[in-house]
Amino acid sequence: MAKKSKGRQRITMAKMENESNLQVTFSKRRSGLFKKASELNTLCGADIAVVVFSPGGKVYSFGHPNVENVLNRFKNINQPPLNQNNNVRFNEARPNDAIRVMNDFLTQVMNDLELAKKKNEELKKIRKNSKMPVNWWEDPVEELDLAHAKEFKGLLEKLKSYVTDEASKHFQAIFPQPNFYGGSSSGAPFRDGGYINPNLDPSERRMFNVNAYYNQNMYPPNYPLPYGNNNYAGGFVPEYSLNYMHGFNQYRNQNQNLNFKEEGISENECHQDGLPPHI
Amino acid sequence: MTRNRVKMAYIENETSRKATFRKRKGGIMKKALELSTLCDVPIAVIVQSEYNSVPEVFPPSRQAMGNVVARWDSLPLVDKTKKMMNQEQFIQQRITKATESCKKVAKENKELAMKEVMYDCLRGDTAPCDLGEDELRDLGGVIDQYIKGLNRRIQVLMRDHASSSTSVVPDADVATSVAMPTAEMGSSSNVKDFDLNQTQSE
C-alpha cells in the first residue's frame, strides 16, 4: 500500500499558500491551542483566555473561568484597580470538583481508546500473518470470481443456518421444552459438539475454551459520572480477549501441543443438560 | 513519545507546578504565534497566574493586543458566544469525541475478531456450538454482512458477464486440489455436504 502522506514536515513560518491546507491547519492548530490552554489551567490553576479569529472571520474562544471574566480583568489592569482582590482568588485556583472528575473520566476514555487502537493494530496484523494464499475465500470479496463467490456464499449461508440453530438453543435454554435434550441418543444433532474435519486427525480437534475467548472487559467508572454518561459505560462494546487470538495462532503454527478438551466436557459446553425446572 | 506521562490534574507540588507553568505558558505563546502567522489570523491569549500580578499576554505589543480586543468588543454577543467555551464545555466535548472514537474502534475490533472466528469455523478449527450466545449473535451479523458483500460481487460479475459477448460457464467442477473451506458443524453424516475437499464429481 502506498504511503498515504509525507508525514511530519518542517514548515516555514509564513502564511500558508495553499488555501485548503490553511483551513485544515487552522482547524487543527486552533483545537490544539485550546487543548493546551485547558491543560495549563488544569495543571497549574492559571486563568486563561484565548480568542482566535478564523480565516473566514468567525470567532472561537476558550477561557477559564470564562472568556469575558479574564478579558475584563485584563482591560481593568490599565485603570486604577477598584478592587484589589485580583490575586486573592488564587487560593481558589484549584480546578473545581466537576472539572476534576471530568478530567479523570477523559483520561480513562483516552486510555481505553489507546488500548482499542492497539488491539486494532494487532488484529489486523494477525489477519495479515495468518492469510494463506491457498485459502481463496479469505481474499477480499472484490477479488473473487463468479464461481468462487457463489460457492462461498452457499457455504456461508449454511454456516449461518448452523449459527442460528445454535443460537436458538440458547433461547430454548431459557424456555426449556421437555425432552429436547434427550439423553445420549446417537441420533441427536450437534451431540458431540462435533465437527469432523477430514483434514484433522480426530485426536487433534481443538475445543475452544469459551471463557478464554470471551473476555468481558467493561470499564465502569468507579465514581459518579457528573453527566451520567450512561451511553459510554453501558454501550461500551465488550472486547474480545486477545487471548483467543494468541491461542489461535499457536494452534496454527504447531499442530502439536494442542489443548483440547475431552469429548465429555465439550458436550456440556455444547448444550446444557437442560431439563425443565422441576415443577 | 514523552518521557513522563503527566497526570491531567492540579499539580500539588509547588516547584513542579511553577516549572510546568513556565514551560507550558511559553509553549502556548509559541503556538499562538505560529497559528497567527501560518493562517494570518488575529489571536489573543491572556494568562493570569499566581506567579505574576500582571497578566501575560500574546501578542506582546500593546497595540496589537488592543486591536484584537477592539475587534472582539465590536462583535455582537451572539457571534461571541457561538463558539465560546469554558473548561467544562471543552472537556465535555473532548469526552464525547473520544467516546465515539472508542466505540467505533471497538466495533471494528469486534468485527475483525468475528471474522477470524468465521474463518475458524470454515476451517474446522471451531464450531458454533463452542460459542456463547453473544458471540453467536455477533458471528451471525458478520456472516450476514459478508453474504451481502458477496451478493453485490455476484451482481457485478453477472452484469459483466451479461454485457460481454462470450458466455462464460462458471467452473462448477471445483475439483482443484487446493484447500477448500469446510464449514463443519454437524454430526459426521453431514460432513459430506460440506466437504469440498472431495471432488464434485460425486
Tab-separated table of N, CA and C in Angstrom, chain A residues 12 14-16 29 35 38-39 41-43 47-51 53 59 61-64 71 73 75 90 94 96 102-103 109 113-114 116 120 123-124 127 135-138 141-142 144 146 151-153 155-156 158-160 162-163 166 190 193-199 206 208 210 213-214 227 231-232 236-237 240 244 248 251 270, chain B residues 5 7 9-12 21 24 34 37-38 40-48 69 71-73 75 83-88 90-92 94 98-99 102-103 105 108-110 114 116-117 119-120 122-125 127-130 134-136 138 144 146-147 149 151 153 157 174 179-181 184-186 188 193-197:
chain	number	residue	atom	x	y	z
A	12	THR	N	7.549	26.308	6.944
A	12	THR	CA	8.107	27.661	7.036
A	12	THR	C	7.138	28.572	7.769
A	14	ALA	N	5.440	31.256	7.759
A	14	ALA	CA	4.865	32.341	6.967
A	14	ALA	C	3.462	31.900	6.578
A	15	LYS	N	2.686	32.844	6.108
A	15	LYS	CA	1.324	32.479	5.748
A	15	LYS	C	1.328	31.350	4.727
A	16	MET	N	0.484	30.347	4.958
A	16	MET	CA	0.466	29.183	4.079
A	16	MET	C	-0.122	29.552	2.722
A	29	ARG	N	-4.747	23.376	14.499
A	29	ARG	CA	-3.927	24.110	15.453
A	29	ARG	C	-4.756	24.888	16.455
A	35	LYS	N	-6.619	23.050	23.601
A	35	LYS	CA	-6.282	21.922	24.467
A	35	LYS	C	-5.144	22.306	25.407
A	38	SER	N	-6.470	24.553	28.064
A	38	SER	CA	-7.222	23.772	29.032
A	38	SER	C	-6.276	23.072	30.007
A	39	GLU	N	-5.220	22.508	29.467
A	39	GLU	CA	-4.265	21.781	30.312
A	39	GLU	C	-3.523	22.721	31.250
A	41	ASN	N	-4.604	25.372	32.580
A	41	ASN	CA	-5.492	25.683	33.686
A	41	ASN	C	-5.613	24.510	34.641
A	42	THR	N	-5.784	23.316	34.087
A	42	THR	CA	-5.933	22.142	34.936
A	42	THR	C	-4.695	21.897	35.781
A	43	LEU	N	-3.535	21.956	35.128
A	43	LEU	CA	-2.297	21.590	35.822
A	43	LEU	C	-1.838	22.661	36.802
A	47	ASP	N	-5.680	31.208	35.295
A	47	ASP	CA	-6.818	31.632	34.494
A	47	ASP	C	-6.320	31.998	33.113
A	48	ILE	N	-7.131	31.722	32.144
A	48	ILE	CA	-6.644	31.938	30.776
A	48	ILE	C	-7.799	32.226	29.841
A	49	ALA	N	-7.502	33.012	28.823
A	49	ALA	CA	-8.464	33.238	27.750
A	49	ALA	C	-7.724	33.210	26.428
A	50	VAL	N	-8.329	32.547	25.454
A	50	VAL	CA	-7.764	32.505	24.104
A	50	VAL	C	-8.860	32.912	23.132
A	51	VAL	N	-8.550	33.929	22.330
A	51	VAL	CA	-9.510	34.374	21.327
A	51	VAL	C	-8.870	34.232	19.956
A	53	PHE	N	-9.586	34.410	15.684
A	53	PHE	CA	-10.457	34.678	14.540
A	53	PHE	C	-10.091	33.732	13.408
A	59	VAL	N	-15.331	33.850	15.162
A	59	VAL	CA	-14.508	33.885	16.376
A	59	VAL	C	-14.664	32.593	17.172
A	61	SER	N	-13.413	31.059	20.922
A	61	SER	CA	-12.779	31.479	22.156
A	61	SER	C	-12.882	30.400	23.218
A	62	PHE	N	-11.878	30.398	24.049
A	62	PHE	CA	-11.863	29.472	25.174
A	62	PHE	C	-11.390	30.250	26.382
A	63	GLY	N	-11.958	29.978	27.554
A	63	GLY	CA	-11.491	30.686	28.736
A	63	GLY	C	-11.908	30.024	30.021
A	64	HIS	N	-11.082	30.210	31.020
A	64	HIS	CA	-11.449	29.782	32.364
A	64	HIS	C	-11.178	30.908	33.330
A	71	LEU	N	-10.967	38.618	30.156
A	71	LEU	CA	-10.797	39.796	29.309
A	71	LEU	C	-11.006	41.081	30.108
A	73	ARG	N	-10.762	41.571	33.324
A	73	ARG	CA	-9.683	41.808	34.277
A	73	ARG	C	-8.470	42.363	33.568
A	75	LYS	N	-8.526	44.182	30.847
A	75	LYS	CA	-8.813	45.575	30.492
A	75	LYS	C	-8.665	46.490	31.699
A	90	PHE	N	-6.520	33.367	43.925
A	90	PHE	CA	-5.727	32.198	43.573
A	90	PHE	C	-5.639	31.170	44.678
A	94	ARG	N	-7.400	26.029	42.396
A	94	ARG	CA	-7.550	24.645	42.013
A	94	ARG	C	-8.845	24.435	41.241
A	96	ASN	N	-12.233	23.113	40.080
A	96	ASN	CA	-13.289	22.632	40.947
A	96	ASN	C	-13.536	21.143	40.730
A	102	MET	N	-14.333	15.281	35.549
A	102	MET	CA	-14.395	15.168	34.096
A	102	MET	C	-13.032	14.842	33.508
A	103	ASN	N	-12.027	15.491	34.046
A	103	ASN	CA	-10.671	15.215	33.549
A	103	ASN	C	-10.283	13.764	33.800
A	109	VAL	N	-11.147	7.501	29.293
A	109	VAL	CA	-11.611	7.255	27.931
A	109	VAL	C	-10.437	7.244	26.963
A	113	LEU	N	-9.300	4.271	24.536
A	113	LEU	CA	-9.146	4.496	23.103
A	113	LEU	C	-7.794	3.985	22.640
A	114	GLU	N	-6.793	4.291	23.432
A	114	GLU	CA	-5.450	3.854	23.047
A	114	GLU	C	-5.370	2.330	23.012
A	116	ALA	N	-7.825	0.260	22.582
A	116	ALA	CA	-8.621	-0.242	21.467
A	116	ALA	C	-7.845	-0.117	20.161
A	120	ASN	N	-6.622	-3.022	17.670
A	120	ASN	CA	-6.967	-2.937	16.263
A	120	ASN	C	-5.766	-3.291	15.404
A	123	LEU	N	-5.005	-7.032	15.707
A	123	LEU	CA	-5.942	-7.862	14.953
A	123	LEU	C	-5.629	-7.820	13.470
A	124	LYS	N	-5.316	-6.639	12.987
A	124	LYS	CA	-5.016	-6.526	11.560
A	124	LYS	C	-3.739	-7.268	11.223
A	127	ARG	N	-4.445	-10.964	11.016
A	127	ARG	CA	-5.084	-11.335	9.780
A	127	ARG	C	-4.048	-11.405	8.668
A	135	ASN	N	-5.976	-20.282	0.620
A	135	ASN	CA	-7.364	-20.116	1.047
A	135	ASN	C	-8.007	-18.963	0.294
A	136	TRP	N	-8.499	-19.246	-0.864
A	136	TRP	CA	-9.008	-18.175	-1.711
A	136	TRP	C	-10.168	-17.437	-1.076
A	137	TRP	N	-10.895	-18.110	-0.200
A	137	TRP	CA	-12.061	-17.447	0.360
A	137	TRP	C	-11.682	-16.363	1.349
A	138	GLU	N	-10.435	-16.337	1.747
A	138	GLU	CA	-10.028	-15.284	2.664
A	138	GLU	C	-9.606	-14.032	1.923
A	141	VAL	N	-13.478	-9.776	-1.115
A	141	VAL	CA	-14.590	-10.160	-1.978
A	141	VAL	C	-14.373	-9.706	-3.412
A	142	GLU	N	-13.771	-8.548	-3.544
A	142	GLU	CA	-13.613	-7.970	-4.879
A	142	GLU	C	-12.723	-8.814	-5.778
A	144	LEU	N	-12.759	-12.162	-5.861
A	144	LEU	CA	-13.291	-13.483	-6.151
A	144	LEU	C	-13.931	-13.520	-7.531
A	146	LEU	N	-16.700	-15.422	-10.193
A	146	LEU	CA	-18.124	-15.710	-10.009
A	146	LEU	C	-18.333	-17.070	-9.334
A	151	GLU	N	-19.981	-20.069	-4.614
A	151	GLU	CA	-19.687	-21.208	-3.750
A	151	GLU	C	-19.536	-20.756	-2.303
A	152	PHE	N	-18.788	-19.722	-2.134
A	152	PHE	CA	-18.556	-19.215	-0.796
A	152	PHE	C	-19.864	-18.747	-0.174
A	153	LYS	N	-20.679	-18.114	-0.970
A	153	LYS	CA	-21.949	-17.636	-0.457
A	153	LYS	C	-22.771	-18.811	0.071
A	155	LEU	N	-21.757	-21.616	1.126
A	155	LEU	CA	-21.122	-22.135	2.332
A	155	LEU	C	-21.460	-21.273	3.540
A	156	LEU	N	-21.394	-19.986	3.342
A	156	LEU	CA	-21.678	-19.066	4.446
A	156	LEU	C	-23.139	-19.170	4.871
A	158	LYS	N	-24.922	-21.756	4.761
A	158	LYS	CA	-25.025	-22.966	5.572
A	158	LYS	C	-24.503	-22.708	6.980
A	159	LEU	N	-23.363	-22.083	7.025
A	159	LEU	CA	-22.776	-21.765	8.332
A	159	LEU	C	-23.734	-20.916	9.143
A	160	LYS	N	-24.350	-19.977	8.463
A	160	LYS	CA	-25.298	-19.101	9.153
A	160	LYS	C	-26.441	-19.915	9.731
A	162	TYR	N	-26.360	-22.920	10.765
A	162	TYR	CA	-25.908	-23.599	11.977
A	162	TYR	C	-25.823	-22.630	13.140
A	163	VAL	N	-25.376	-21.441	12.832
A	163	VAL	CA	-25.263	-20.430	13.881
A	163	VAL	C	-26.637	-20.111	14.462
A	166	GLU	N	-27.857	-22.958	16.559
A	166	GLU	CA	-27.174	-22.966	17.845
A	166	GLU	C	-27.698	-21.862	18.749
A	190	PHE	N	-25.501	-32.309	16.657
A	190	PHE	CA	-24.567	-31.497	17.430
A	190	PHE	C	-24.160	-32.170	18.724
A	193	GLY	N	-20.622	-32.022	19.765
A	193	GLY	CA	-20.034	-30.710	19.511
A	193	GLY	C	-19.270	-30.818	18.256
A	194	GLY	N	-19.614	-31.751	17.518
A	194	GLY	CA	-18.628	-32.277	16.635
A	194	GLY	C	-18.647	-31.786	15.268
A	195	TYR	N	-17.499	-31.738	14.882
A	195	TYR	CA	-17.285	-31.422	13.508
A	195	TYR	C	-16.148	-32.346	13.181
A	196	ILE	N	-16.211	-32.898	12.089
A	196	ILE	CA	-15.108	-33.785	11.740
A	196	ILE	C	-14.464	-33.238	10.492
A	197	ASN	N	-13.385	-32.671	10.724
A	197	ASN	CA	-12.658	-32.119	9.592
A	197	ASN	C	-11.698	-33.195	9.105
A	198	PRO	N	-11.952	-33.721	7.952
A	198	PRO	CA	-11.094	-34.806	7.493
A	198	PRO	C	-9.634	-34.398	7.389
A	199	ASN	N	-9.420	-33.119	7.377
A	199	ASN	CA	-8.034	-32.676	7.323
A	199	ASN	C	-7.324	-32.855	8.649
A	206	ARG	N	-9.514	-29.361	18.268
A	206	ARG	CA	-9.326	-28.459	19.394
A	206	ARG	C	-10.658	-27.862	19.775
A	208	PHE	N	-12.517	-24.975	21.852
A	208	PHE	CA	-12.241	-23.672	22.426
A	208	PHE	C	-12.653	-23.633	23.872
A	210	VAL	N	-14.359	-21.470	25.943
A	210	VAL	CA	-15.199	-20.315	25.647
A	210	VAL	C	-14.858	-19.138	26.537
A	213	TYR	N	-12.009	-17.135	25.472
A	213	TYR	CA	-12.277	-16.378	24.263
A	213	TYR	C	-13.036	-15.107	24.555
A	214	TYR	N	-14.096	-15.284	25.326
A	214	TYR	CA	-14.995	-14.162	25.505
A	214	TYR	C	-14.688	-13.473	26.818
A	227	TYR	N	-22.060	13.719	34.287
A	227	TYR	CA	-23.006	13.929	33.208
A	227	TYR	C	-23.724	12.649	32.867
A	231	ASN	N	-24.347	6.131	28.271
A	231	ASN	CA	-24.100	5.525	26.971
A	231	ASN	C	-22.721	4.911	26.920
A	232	TYR	N	-21.792	5.587	27.552
A	232	TYR	CA	-20.428	5.073	27.481
A	232	TYR	C	-20.315	3.766	28.234
A	236	PHE	N	-20.529	0.431	25.942
A	236	PHE	CA	-19.181	0.107	25.505
A	236	PHE	C	-19.110	-1.362	25.148
A	237	VAL	N	-18.601	-1.608	24.010
A	237	VAL	CA	-18.634	-2.970	23.479
A	237	VAL	C	-17.650	-3.847	24.248
A	240	TYR	N	-13.232	-8.512	22.805
A	240	TYR	CA	-12.876	-9.921	22.705
A	240	TYR	C	-11.413	-10.061	23.055
A	244	TYR	N	-7.691	-15.221	22.901
A	244	TYR	CA	-8.206	-16.106	21.867
A	244	TYR	C	-7.256	-16.115	20.689
A	248	PHE	N	-5.068	-19.174	19.063
A	248	PHE	CA	-5.388	-19.492	17.684
A	248	PHE	C	-4.117	-19.613	16.851
A	251	TYR	N	-2.004	-22.569	17.668
A	251	TYR	CA	-2.534	-23.777	17.072
A	251	TYR	C	-2.114	-23.861	15.617
A	270	CYS	N	-21.534	-27.679	24.763
A	270	CYS	CA	-22.324	-27.502	23.565
A	270	CYS	C	-23.796	-27.364	23.857
B	5	ARG	N	4.533	10.627	31.437
B	5	ARG	CA	3.152	10.966	31.146
B	5	ARG	C	2.582	11.760	32.302
B	7	LYS	N	-0.057	13.407	34.706
B	7	LYS	CA	-1.453	13.168	35.047
B	7	LYS	C	-2.191	14.491	34.907
B	9	ALA	N	-4.124	16.630	36.210
B	9	ALA	CA	-4.758	17.098	37.434
B	9	ALA	C	-3.869	18.179	38.026
B	10	TYR	N	-4.451	18.973	38.895
B	10	TYR	CA	-3.702	20.072	39.507
B	10	TYR	C	-2.426	19.545	40.160
B	11	ILE	N	-1.331	20.216	39.873
B	11	ILE	CA	-0.031	19.790	40.408
B	11	ILE	C	0.133	20.361	41.809
B	12	GLU	N	0.166	19.479	42.795
B	12	GLU	CA	0.223	19.934	44.170
B	12	GLU	C	1.600	20.458	44.538
B	21	PHE	N	4.265	25.479	34.790
B	21	PHE	CA	3.587	26.681	34.315
B	21	PHE	C	4.490	27.449	33.354
B	24	ARG	N	4.891	25.551	29.987
B	24	ARG	CA	3.693	25.447	29.164
B	24	ARG	C	3.180	26.804	28.704
B	34	GLU	N	2.610	30.851	16.054
B	34	GLU	CA	2.631	30.019	14.841
B	34	GLU	C	1.284	30.045	14.141
B	37	THR	N	0.637	33.324	12.489
B	37	THR	CA	1.457	33.549	11.292
B	37	THR	C	1.040	32.659	10.135
B	38	LEU	N	0.903	31.365	10.422
B	38	LEU	CA	0.615	30.412	9.346
B	38	LEU	C	-0.722	30.703	8.673
B	40	ASP	N	-2.506	33.588	9.179
B	40	ASP	CA	-2.731	35.021	9.017
B	40	ASP	C	-4.045	35.454	9.666
B	41	VAL	N	-4.167	35.151	10.951
B	41	VAL	CA	-5.396	35.488	11.672
B	41	VAL	C	-5.062	36.172	12.995
B	42	PRO	N	-5.963	37.034	13.446
B	42	PRO	CA	-5.738	37.687	14.740
B	42	PRO	C	-5.981	36.706	15.887
B	43	ILE	N	-5.089	36.784	16.857
B	43	ILE	CA	-5.230	35.924	18.046
B	43	ILE	C	-4.871	36.725	19.282
B	44	ALA	N	-5.547	36.410	20.381
B	44	ALA	CA	-5.152	36.980	21.664
B	44	ALA	C	-5.142	35.889	22.711
B	45	VAL	N	-4.085	35.897	23.532
B	45	VAL	CA	-4.002	34.970	24.652
B	45	VAL	C	-3.724	35.782	25.905
B	46	ILE	N	-4.487	35.537	26.950
B	46	ILE	CA	-4.270	36.207	28.228
B	46	ILE	C	-4.130	35.147	29.301
B	47	VAL	N	-3.031	35.207	30.052
B	47	VAL	CA	-2.807	34.242	31.122
B	47	VAL	C	-2.640	34.977	32.435
B	48	GLN	N	-3.420	34.603	33.405
B	48	GLN	CA	-3.358	35.228	34.723
B	48	GLN	C	-3.011	34.154	35.733
B	69	VAL	N	-8.513	42.965	20.822
B	69	VAL	CA	-9.558	43.171	21.820
B	69	VAL	C	-10.655	44.072	21.268
B	71	ARG	N	-11.511	44.415	18.181
B	71	ARG	CA	-12.294	43.642	17.214
B	71	ARG	C	-13.287	42.740	17.942
B	72	TRP	N	-12.830	42.146	19.021
B	72	TRP	CA	-13.711	41.294	19.818
B	72	TRP	C	-14.877	42.106	20.380
B	73	ASP	N	-14.532	43.271	20.918
B	73	ASP	CA	-15.562	44.097	21.538
B	73	ASP	C	-16.628	44.527	20.539
B	75	LEU	N	-17.931	42.934	18.254
B	75	LEU	CA	-18.833	41.871	17.817
B	75	LEU	C	-20.114	41.854	18.646
B	83	LYS	N	-19.159	30.264	19.457
B	83	LYS	CA	-18.082	29.277	19.568
B	83	LYS	C	-17.263	29.544	20.818
B	84	MET	N	-17.967	29.913	21.888
B	84	MET	CA	-17.257	30.203	23.128
B	84	MET	C	-17.335	28.993	24.043
B	85	MET	N	-16.223	28.700	24.676
B	85	MET	CA	-16.239	27.550	25.583
B	85	MET	C	-15.483	27.838	26.858
B	86	ASN	N	-15.963	27.210	27.931
B	86	ASN	CA	-15.172	27.211	29.151
B	86	ASN	C	-14.653	25.786	29.372
B	87	GLN	N	-13.994	25.598	30.484
B	87	GLN	CA	-13.380	24.294	30.747
B	87	GLN	C	-14.390	23.156	30.703
B	88	GLU	N	-15.499	23.358	31.420
B	88	GLU	CA	-16.482	22.270	31.499
B	88	GLU	C	-16.951	21.858	30.114
B	90	PHE	N	-15.516	22.434	27.220
B	90	PHE	CA	-14.441	21.939	26.380
B	90	PHE	C	-14.119	20.492	26.692
B	91	ILE	N	-13.985	20.200	27.984
B	91	ILE	CA	-13.652	18.831	28.380
B	91	ILE	C	-14.781	17.876	27.996
B	92	GLN	N	-15.999	18.346	28.161
B	92	GLN	CA	-17.135	17.503	27.785
B	92	GLN	C	-17.076	17.173	26.297
B	94	ARG	N	-14.447	16.993	24.473
B	94	ARG	CA	-13.365	16.032	24.248
B	94	ARG	C	-13.813	14.633	24.655
B	98	ALA	N	-13.937	11.475	22.128
B	98	ALA	CA	-13.122	10.301	22.423
B	98	ALA	C	-13.996	9.061	22.583
B	99	THR	N	-15.144	9.235	23.216
B	99	THR	CA	-16.043	8.100	23.413
B	99	THR	C	-16.526	7.541	22.089
B	102	CYS	N	-13.813	5.731	20.381
B	102	CYS	CA	-13.579	4.469	21.060
B	102	CYS	C	-14.606	3.420	20.647
B	103	LYS	N	-15.846	3.822	20.615
B	103	LYS	CA	-16.899	2.882	20.239
B	103	LYS	C	-16.684	2.383	18.820
B	105	VAL	N	-13.881	2.160	17.127
B	105	VAL	CA	-12.762	1.225	17.039
B	105	VAL	C	-13.136	-0.116	17.665
B	108	GLU	N	-15.156	-2.075	15.283
B	108	GLU	CA	-14.350	-2.650	14.224
B	108	GLU	C	-13.556	-3.849	14.756
B	109	ASN	N	-13.064	-3.719	15.975
B	109	ASN	CA	-12.327	-4.832	16.579
B	109	ASN	C	-13.200	-6.066	16.693
B	110	LYS	N	-14.430	-5.842	17.100
B	110	LYS	CA	-15.342	-6.969	17.240
B	110	LYS	C	-15.539	-7.646	15.886
B	114	MET	N	-14.547	-11.422	14.934
B	114	MET	CA	-15.588	-12.335	14.486
B	114	MET	C	-15.272	-12.913	13.113
B	116	GLU	N	-12.360	-13.637	12.134
B	116	GLU	CA	-11.427	-14.733	12.391
B	116	GLU	C	-12.184	-15.983	12.827
B	117	VAL	N	-13.182	-15.752	13.681
B	117	VAL	CA	-13.990	-16.890	14.139
B	117	VAL	C	-14.679	-17.543	12.953
B	119	TYR	N	-13.699	-17.599	9.852
B	119	TYR	CA	-12.716	-18.386	9.118
B	119	TYR	C	-12.370	-19.665	9.878
B	120	ASP	N	-12.310	-19.545	11.185
B	120	ASP	CA	-12.063	-20.730	12.003
B	120	ASP	C	-13.104	-21.801	11.757
B	122	LEU	N	-14.967	-22.183	9.195
B	122	LEU	CA	-14.838	-22.719	7.848
B	122	LEU	C	-13.675	-23.698	7.761
B	123	ARG	N	-12.690	-23.434	8.575
B	123	ARG	CA	-11.507	-24.285	8.548
B	123	ARG	C	-11.709	-25.523	9.367
B	124	GLY	N	-12.729	-25.470	10.212
B	124	GLY	CA	-12.981	-26.615	11.058
B	124	GLY	C	-12.279	-26.536	12.403
B	125	ASP	N	-11.680	-25.411	12.694
B	125	ASP	CA	-10.985	-25.296	13.975
B	125	ASP	C	-11.949	-25.071	15.117
B	127	ALA	N	-16.498	-24.491	16.017
B	127	ALA	CA	-17.859	-24.657	15.518
B	127	ALA	C	-18.799	-23.806	16.348
B	128	PRO	N	-19.940	-23.492	15.794
B	128	PRO	CA	-20.884	-22.642	16.525
B	128	PRO	C	-21.212	-23.152	17.918
B	129	CYS	N	-21.181	-24.447	18.118
B	129	CYS	CA	-21.547	-24.949	19.436
B	129	CYS	C	-20.536	-24.549	20.489
B	130	ASP	N	-19.381	-24.120	20.073
B	130	ASP	CA	-18.385	-23.685	21.038
B	130	ASP	C	-18.616	-22.267	21.519
B	134	ASP	N	-23.767	-14.393	22.926
B	134	ASP	CA	-23.438	-13.105	22.325
B	134	ASP	C	-22.547	-13.285	21.105
B	135	GLU	N	-21.605	-14.222	21.232
B	135	GLU	CA	-20.710	-14.449	20.109
B	135	GLU	C	-21.472	-14.955	18.905
B	136	LEU	N	-22.443	-15.820	19.160
B	136	LEU	CA	-23.239	-16.342	18.054
B	136	LEU	C	-23.948	-15.213	17.338
B	138	ASP	N	-23.114	-12.053	17.255
B	138	ASP	CA	-22.162	-11.236	16.501
B	138	ASP	C	-21.675	-11.965	15.254
B	144	ASP	N	-23.749	-12.354	7.865
B	144	ASP	CA	-24.742	-11.674	7.032
B	144	ASP	C	-24.093	-10.570	6.215
B	146	TYR	N	-21.062	-10.326	5.334
B	146	TYR	CA	-20.198	-10.891	4.310
B	146	TYR	C	-21.015	-11.388	3.125
B	147	ILE	N	-22.132	-12.019	3.438
B	147	ILE	CA	-23.004	-12.532	2.368
B	147	ILE	C	-23.508	-11.379	1.518
B	149	GLY	N	-21.987	-8.650	0.933
B	149	GLY	CA	-20.874	-8.266	0.072
B	149	GLY	C	-20.731	-9.220	-1.099
B	151	ASN	N	-23.092	-11.004	-2.417
B	151	ASN	CA	-24.201	-10.771	-3.342
B	151	ASN	C	-23.899	-9.625	-4.284
B	153	ARG	N	-21.002	-8.577	-5.140
B	153	ARG	CA	-19.951	-9.009	-6.049
B	153	ARG	C	-20.547	-9.876	-7.159
B	157	LEU	N	-20.529	-9.200	-11.168
B	157	LEU	CA	-19.944	-10.152	-12.106
B	157	LEU	C	-20.964	-10.627	-13.130
B	174	VAL	N	-15.244	-27.834	-9.098
B	174	VAL	CA	-14.184	-27.246	-8.269
B	174	VAL	C	-13.307	-28.339	-7.757
B	179	ALA	N	-6.933	-26.104	-1.033
B	179	ALA	CA	-7.765	-26.238	0.160
B	179	ALA	C	-9.124	-25.604	-0.070
B	180	MET	N	-10.098	-26.197	0.513
B	180	MET	CA	-11.440	-25.647	0.455
B	180	MET	C	-11.931	-25.445	1.867
B	181	PRO	N	-12.736	-24.463	2.044
B	181	PRO	CA	-13.276	-24.286	3.393
B	181	PRO	C	-14.240	-25.408	3.698
B	184	GLU	N	-17.709	-26.977	9.078
B	184	GLU	CA	-18.009	-28.162	9.868
B	184	GLU	C	-18.839	-27.804	11.056
B	185	MET	N	-19.929	-28.379	11.156
B	185	MET	CA	-20.593	-28.260	12.435
B	185	MET	C	-21.630	-29.308	12.715
B	186	GLY	N	-21.767	-30.199	11.820
B	186	GLY	CA	-22.803	-31.196	12.101
B	186	GLY	C	-22.201	-32.494	12.558
B	188	SER	N	-21.300	-36.457	11.884
B	188	SER	CA	-20.496	-36.951	10.775
B	188	SER	C	-21.315	-37.157	9.511
B	193	ASP	N	-21.869	-33.010	2.998
B	193	ASP	CA	-22.472	-31.827	2.400
B	193	ASP	C	-21.462	-30.721	2.262
B	194	PHE	N	-20.566	-30.671	3.207
B	194	PHE	CA	-19.676	-29.529	3.255
B	194	PHE	C	-18.332	-29.773	2.645
B	195	ASP	N	-17.933	-31.009	2.757
B	195	ASP	CA	-16.517	-31.211	2.496
B	195	ASP	C	-16.209	-31.055	1.028
B	196	LEU	N	-15.712	-29.909	0.693
B	196	LEU	CA	-15.412	-29.645	-0.703
B	196	LEU	C	-14.046	-30.165	-1.082
B	197	ASN	N	-13.402	-30.792	-0.126
B	197	ASN	CA	-12.081	-31.300	-0.470
B	197	ASN	C	-12.188	-32.486	-1.398
